Tab-separated table of C-alpha atoms in Angstrom:
chain	number	residue	atom	x	y	z
G	255	ALA	CA	11.520	11.639	-5.086
G	256	GLN	CA	9.946	10.794	-1.764
G	257	SER	CA	10.996	8.333	0.912
G	258	VAL	CA	9.377	7.100	4.120
G	259	THR	CA	11.028	5.726	7.241
G	260	GLN	CA	9.122	3.871	9.907
G	261	LEU	CA	11.378	3.904	12.896
G	262	ASP	CA	10.161	0.702	14.565
G	263	SER	CA	9.769	-2.623	12.784
G	264	GLN	CA	7.915	-4.167	15.742
G	265	VAL	CA	6.002	-2.634	18.638
G	266	PRO	CA	4.667	-4.877	21.422
G	267	VAL	CA	2.221	-3.318	23.873
G	268	PHE	CA	-0.257	-4.484	26.471
G	269	GLU	CA	-3.979	-4.238	25.883
G	270	GLU	CA	-5.479	-0.870	26.911
G	271	ALA	CA	-2.051	0.796	26.859
G	272	PRO	CA	-1.324	3.780	24.591
G	273	VAL	CA	0.777	3.331	21.462
G	274	GLU	CA	2.660	5.531	19.020
G	275	LEU	CA	3.930	4.299	15.656
G	276	ARG	CA	6.500	6.638	14.214
G	277	CYS	CA	6.768	7.756	10.609
G	278	ASN	CA	9.150	10.263	9.031
G	279	TYR	CA	9.200	11.225	5.384
G	280	SER	CA	11.470	13.035	2.987
G	281	SER	CA	10.279	15.025	0.013
G	282	SER	CA	11.244	18.098	-1.962
G	283	VAL	CA	7.627	18.764	-2.962
G	284	SER	CA	4.288	19.064	-1.231
G	285	VAL	CA	2.868	15.682	-0.217
G	286	TYR	CA	-0.170	13.786	0.946
G	287	LEU	CA	0.298	11.347	3.840
G	288	PHE	CA	-1.454	8.072	4.627
G	289	TRP	CA	-1.580	5.274	7.157
G	290	TYR	CA	-2.677	1.836	5.952
G	291	VAL	CA	-3.369	-1.248	8.071
G	292	GLN	CA	-2.875	-4.854	6.989
G	293	TYR	CA	-4.504	-7.625	9.001
G	294	PRO	CA	-3.021	-11.130	8.660
G	295	ASN	CA	-3.398	-12.618	5.169
G	296	GLN	CA	-5.339	-9.640	3.873
G	297	GLY	CA	-4.772	-6.657	1.621
G	298	LEU	CA	-4.236	-3.134	2.871
G	299	GLN	CA	-6.987	-0.860	4.146
G	300	LEU	CA	-6.764	2.896	4.479
G	301	LEU	CA	-6.755	3.944	8.130
G	302	LEU	CA	-6.470	7.713	7.756
G	303	LYS	CA	-5.027	10.381	5.489
G	304	TYR	CA	-3.743	13.933	5.516
G	305	LEU	CA	-4.356	15.978	2.379
G	306	SER	CA	-4.624	19.545	3.641
G	307	GLY	CA	-6.231	21.613	6.379
G	308	SER	CA	-6.161	20.466	9.997
G	309	THR	CA	-2.906	18.749	10.816
G	310	LEU	CA	-4.637	16.301	13.168
G	311	VAL	CA	-6.590	13.561	11.427
G	312	GLU	CA	-8.617	10.786	13.003
G	313	SER	CA	-9.909	7.366	12.036
G	314	ILE	CA	-13.235	5.834	12.980
G	315	ASN	CA	-11.632	3.275	15.291
G	316	GLY	CA	-9.771	5.657	17.585
G	317	PHE	CA	-6.447	6.165	15.841
G	318	GLU	CA	-5.133	9.635	15.109
G	319	ALA	CA	-2.103	11.057	13.345
G	320	GLU	CA	-0.602	14.514	13.309
G	321	PHE	CA	1.174	16.045	10.336
G	322	ASN	CA	4.244	17.958	11.477
G	323	LYS	CA	5.779	19.740	8.518
G	324	SER	CA	8.795	21.125	10.373
G	325	GLN	CA	9.763	17.666	11.623
G	326	THR	CA	8.559	15.909	8.448
G	327	SER	CA	6.658	13.429	10.581
G	328	PHE	CA	3.237	11.768	10.584
G	329	HIS	CA	3.155	9.644	13.733
G	330	LEU	CA	0.175	7.391	14.450
G	331	ARG	CA	-1.257	7.220	17.978
G	332	LYS	CA	-4.007	5.480	19.891
G	333	PRO	CA	-4.688	6.174	23.579
G	334	SER	CA	-5.886	2.627	24.369
G	335	VAL	CA	-5.308	-0.368	22.122
G	336	HIS	CA	-7.352	-3.561	21.769
G	337	ILE	CA	-6.393	-7.076	20.798
G	338	SER	CA	-8.129	-6.478	17.466
G	339	ASP	CA	-5.581	-3.758	16.614
G	340	THR	CA	-2.928	-6.428	16.124
G	341	ALA	CA	-1.781	-5.887	12.529
G	342	GLU	CA	0.956	-4.401	10.406
G	343	TYR	CA	0.785	-0.664	9.821
G	344	PHE	CA	2.248	1.142	6.839
G	345	CYS	CA	2.921	4.833	6.451
G	346	ALA	CA	2.845	6.116	2.872
G	347	VAL	CA	3.388	9.364	0.998
G	348	SER	CA	2.444	10.621	-2.436
G	349	GLU	CA	3.136	13.826	-4.266
G	350	SER	CA	0.225	16.218	-3.960
G	351	GLY	CA	-1.671	17.184	-7.080
G	352	GLN	CA	-3.775	15.583	-9.801
G	353	GLY	CA	-3.236	12.312	-11.578
G	354	ALA	CA	-2.249	8.832	-10.517
G	355	GLN	CA	-1.500	8.468	-6.834
G	356	LYS	CA	1.931	6.872	-6.796
G	357	LEU	CA	2.363	5.811	-3.198
G	358	VAL	CA	5.755	5.362	-1.558
G	359	PHE	CA	5.509	3.131	1.497
G	360	GLY	CA	7.569	2.753	4.630
G	361	GLN	CA	8.878	-0.619	5.712
G	362	GLY	CA	5.942	-1.302	8.009
G	363	THR	CA	5.519	-1.627	11.783
G	364	ARG	CA	4.120	-4.826	13.237
G	365	LEU	CA	1.913	-3.976	16.228
G	366	THR	CA	1.392	-6.834	18.657
G	367	ILE	CA	-1.097	-6.465	21.480
G	368	ASN	CA	-0.571	-8.667	24.510
G	369	PRO	CA	-3.421	-9.389	26.957
L	237	ASP	CA	-15.347	-3.877	0.125
L	238	ALA	CA	-14.294	-2.500	-3.223
L	239	GLY	CA	-14.771	-5.063	-5.981
L	240	ILE	CA	-11.226	-6.168	-6.684
L	241	THR	CA	-10.176	-9.727	-7.319
L	242	GLN	CA	-6.768	-11.141	-8.098
L	243	SER	CA	-5.971	-14.446	-9.750
L	244	PRO	CA	-4.379	-16.740	-9.044
L	245	ARG	CA	-4.142	-16.265	-5.286
L	246	HIS	CA	-1.153	-18.575	-5.013
L	247	LYS	CA	1.328	-19.740	-7.614
L	248	VAL	CA	4.518	-21.734	-7.586
L	249	THR	CA	6.607	-21.670	-10.725
L	250	GLU	CA	10.132	-22.337	-11.887
L	251	THR	CA	12.857	-19.916	-12.871
L	252	GLY	CA	12.652	-18.909	-16.505
L	253	THR	CA	8.942	-19.541	-17.008
L	254	PRO	CA	6.499	-16.776	-17.944
L	255	VAL	CA	3.864	-15.812	-15.397
L	256	THR	CA	0.792	-13.599	-15.730
L	257	LEU	CA	-1.150	-12.246	-12.786
L	258	ARG	CA	-4.600	-10.797	-13.264
L	259	CYS	CA	-6.366	-7.995	-11.461
L	260	HIS	CA	-10.090	-7.523	-12.083
L	261	GLN	CA	-12.240	-4.661	-10.794
L	262	THR	CA	-15.968	-4.051	-10.883
L	263	GLU	CA	-15.785	-0.397	-9.738
L	264	ASN	CA	-15.039	1.197	-13.123
L	265	HIS	CA	-12.135	3.099	-11.532
L	266	ARG	CA	-9.715	4.876	-13.816
L	267	TYR	CA	-6.428	4.117	-12.068
L	268	MET	CA	-4.986	0.672	-11.397
L	269	TYR	CA	-1.678	-0.210	-9.755
L	270	TRP	CA	0.572	-3.202	-9.174
L	271	TYR	CA	2.736	-3.378	-6.039
L	272	ARG	CA	4.994	-6.016	-4.614
L	273	GLN	CA	5.395	-6.566	-0.884
L	274	ASP	CA	8.641	-7.884	0.583
L	275	PRO	CA	9.751	-8.060	4.213
L	276	GLY	CA	11.687	-4.967	5.205
L	277	HIS	CA	10.622	-3.058	2.086
L	278	GLY	CA	6.950	-2.421	2.608
L	279	LEU	CA	5.130	-2.152	-0.722
L	280	ARG	CA	6.819	-0.904	-3.863
L	281	LEU	CA	5.071	0.268	-7.015
L	282	ILE	CA	5.812	-1.819	-10.113
L	283	HIS	CA	3.568	-0.293	-12.792
L	284	TYR	CA	0.365	1.665	-12.924
L	285	SER	CA	-2.339	2.478	-15.441
L	286	TYR	CA	-4.273	5.691	-15.958
L	287	GLY	CA	-6.642	4.339	-18.589
L	288	VAL	CA	-7.139	1.665	-21.213
L	289	LYS	CA	-3.815	1.109	-22.969
L	290	ASP	CA	-2.212	3.852	-20.849
L	291	THR	CA	0.448	2.569	-18.481
L	292	ASP	CA	3.647	3.811	-16.905
L	293	LYS	CA	6.546	2.491	-14.855
L	294	GLY	CA	6.846	2.594	-11.117
L	295	GLU	CA	9.784	2.261	-8.768
L	296	VAL	CA	10.656	-1.404	-9.479
L	297	SER	CA	9.542	-2.103	-13.047
L	298	ASP	CA	12.554	-4.058	-14.347
L	299	GLY	CA	11.542	-7.597	-15.326
L	300	TYR	CA	7.824	-6.774	-15.420
L	301	SER	CA	5.392	-5.698	-18.099
L	302	VAL	CA	1.712	-4.776	-17.900
L	303	SER	CA	-1.288	-4.483	-20.156
L	304	ARG	CA	-4.726	-2.997	-19.835
L	305	SER	CA	-7.038	-3.705	-22.766
L	306	LYS	CA	-10.247	-3.168	-20.772
L	307	THR	CA	-11.114	-0.824	-17.924
L	308	GLU	CA	-11.723	-3.719	-15.565
L	309	ASP	CA	-8.583	-5.801	-16.147
L	310	PHE	CA	-4.919	-5.041	-15.453
L	311	LEU	CA	-2.418	-7.801	-16.178
L	312	LEU	CA	1.085	-8.107	-14.759
L	313	THR	CA	3.506	-10.326	-16.679
L	314	LEU	CA	6.848	-11.690	-15.659
L	315	GLU	CA	8.361	-12.664	-19.007
L	316	SER	CA	10.976	-14.941	-17.455
L	317	ALA	CA	10.513	-15.357	-13.728
L	318	THR	CA	13.504	-15.175	-11.385
L	319	SER	CA	13.826	-16.125	-7.725
L	320	SER	CA	14.121	-12.412	-6.827
L	321	GLN	CA	10.542	-12.010	-8.021
L	322	THR	CA	9.245	-14.291	-5.278
L	323	SER	CA	6.903	-11.930	-3.450
L	324	VAL	CA	3.329	-11.063	-2.621
L	325	TYR	CA	1.762	-8.979	-5.369
L	326	PHE	CA	-1.059	-6.539	-4.686
L	327	CYS	CA	-3.296	-4.790	-7.131
L	328	ALA	CA	-4.941	-1.507	-6.186
L	329	ILE	CA	-7.488	0.795	-7.785
L	330	SER	CA	-8.474	4.430	-7.322
L	331	GLY	CA	-11.011	6.708	-8.910
L	332	ALA	CA	-10.611	10.060	-10.602
L	333	GLY	CA	-9.849	12.923	-8.256
L	334	PHE	CA	-6.412	12.861	-6.743
L	335	HIS	CA	-7.548	12.541	-3.154
L	336	ASN	CA	-9.457	9.322	-3.726
L	337	GLU	CA	-8.067	6.485	-1.687
L	338	GLN	CA	-6.563	3.374	-3.158
L	339	PHE	CA	-8.420	0.112	-2.565
L	340	PHE	CA	-6.286	-3.002	-2.445
L	341	GLY	CA	-6.978	-6.511	-3.647
L	342	PRO	CA	-6.351	-9.641	-1.537
L	343	GLY	CA	-2.923	-10.314	-3.031
L	344	THR	CA	-1.200	-13.087	-4.973
L	345	ARG	CA	1.603	-15.055	-3.360
L	346	LEU	CA	4.144	-16.008	-6.035
L	347	THR	CA	7.011	-18.389	-5.389
L	348	VAL	CA	9.710	-18.799	-8.024
L	349	LEU	CA	11.864	-21.881	-7.460
């Protein structure tokens, strides 16, 4: 079975500052890793994913995450945040392979951007 | 946006009553999922479906049942609602091919009094 721990429940930062949202996972099998974003009163949207290959993955809006197998981590970073990045962010893991993608989510990190 | 709708969007009910939530997709995706979201727990998988009439349990399936009689509809039923089932319920869909992302619906907020 897999588990995901997001180390910070809330992260306040100032606009244009860098941010890192931490995610650690536990699994006895090979996994895929995901970051989802949830804006207020909406469903979740995929931000980025790691399946295989390059350990650094990027999103279209400037976020990036690096898969670190030895530290079982998949931290999310952005060098300069905007007010519009205010949202809740969820790290998730699924077992690699074919079939249904049974996601296991972390508890979420609420990112608040202050002007 | 992926074509996923959930109904109702909000519901208030009383303990012991049956409740059915509906998820409808227009994408013809094979896989459908039901999650619940609770503060401090993130999202947890309740049940999922891998085809018409093919379903399986997730992490928190006790007290819930599901049915999928058509590709486009996935129903979640609480046979006898309890206050611990007060939550926001999300449906998600994904296509064939394991790497395909899951697309989430807008959610249903259920309150059990």
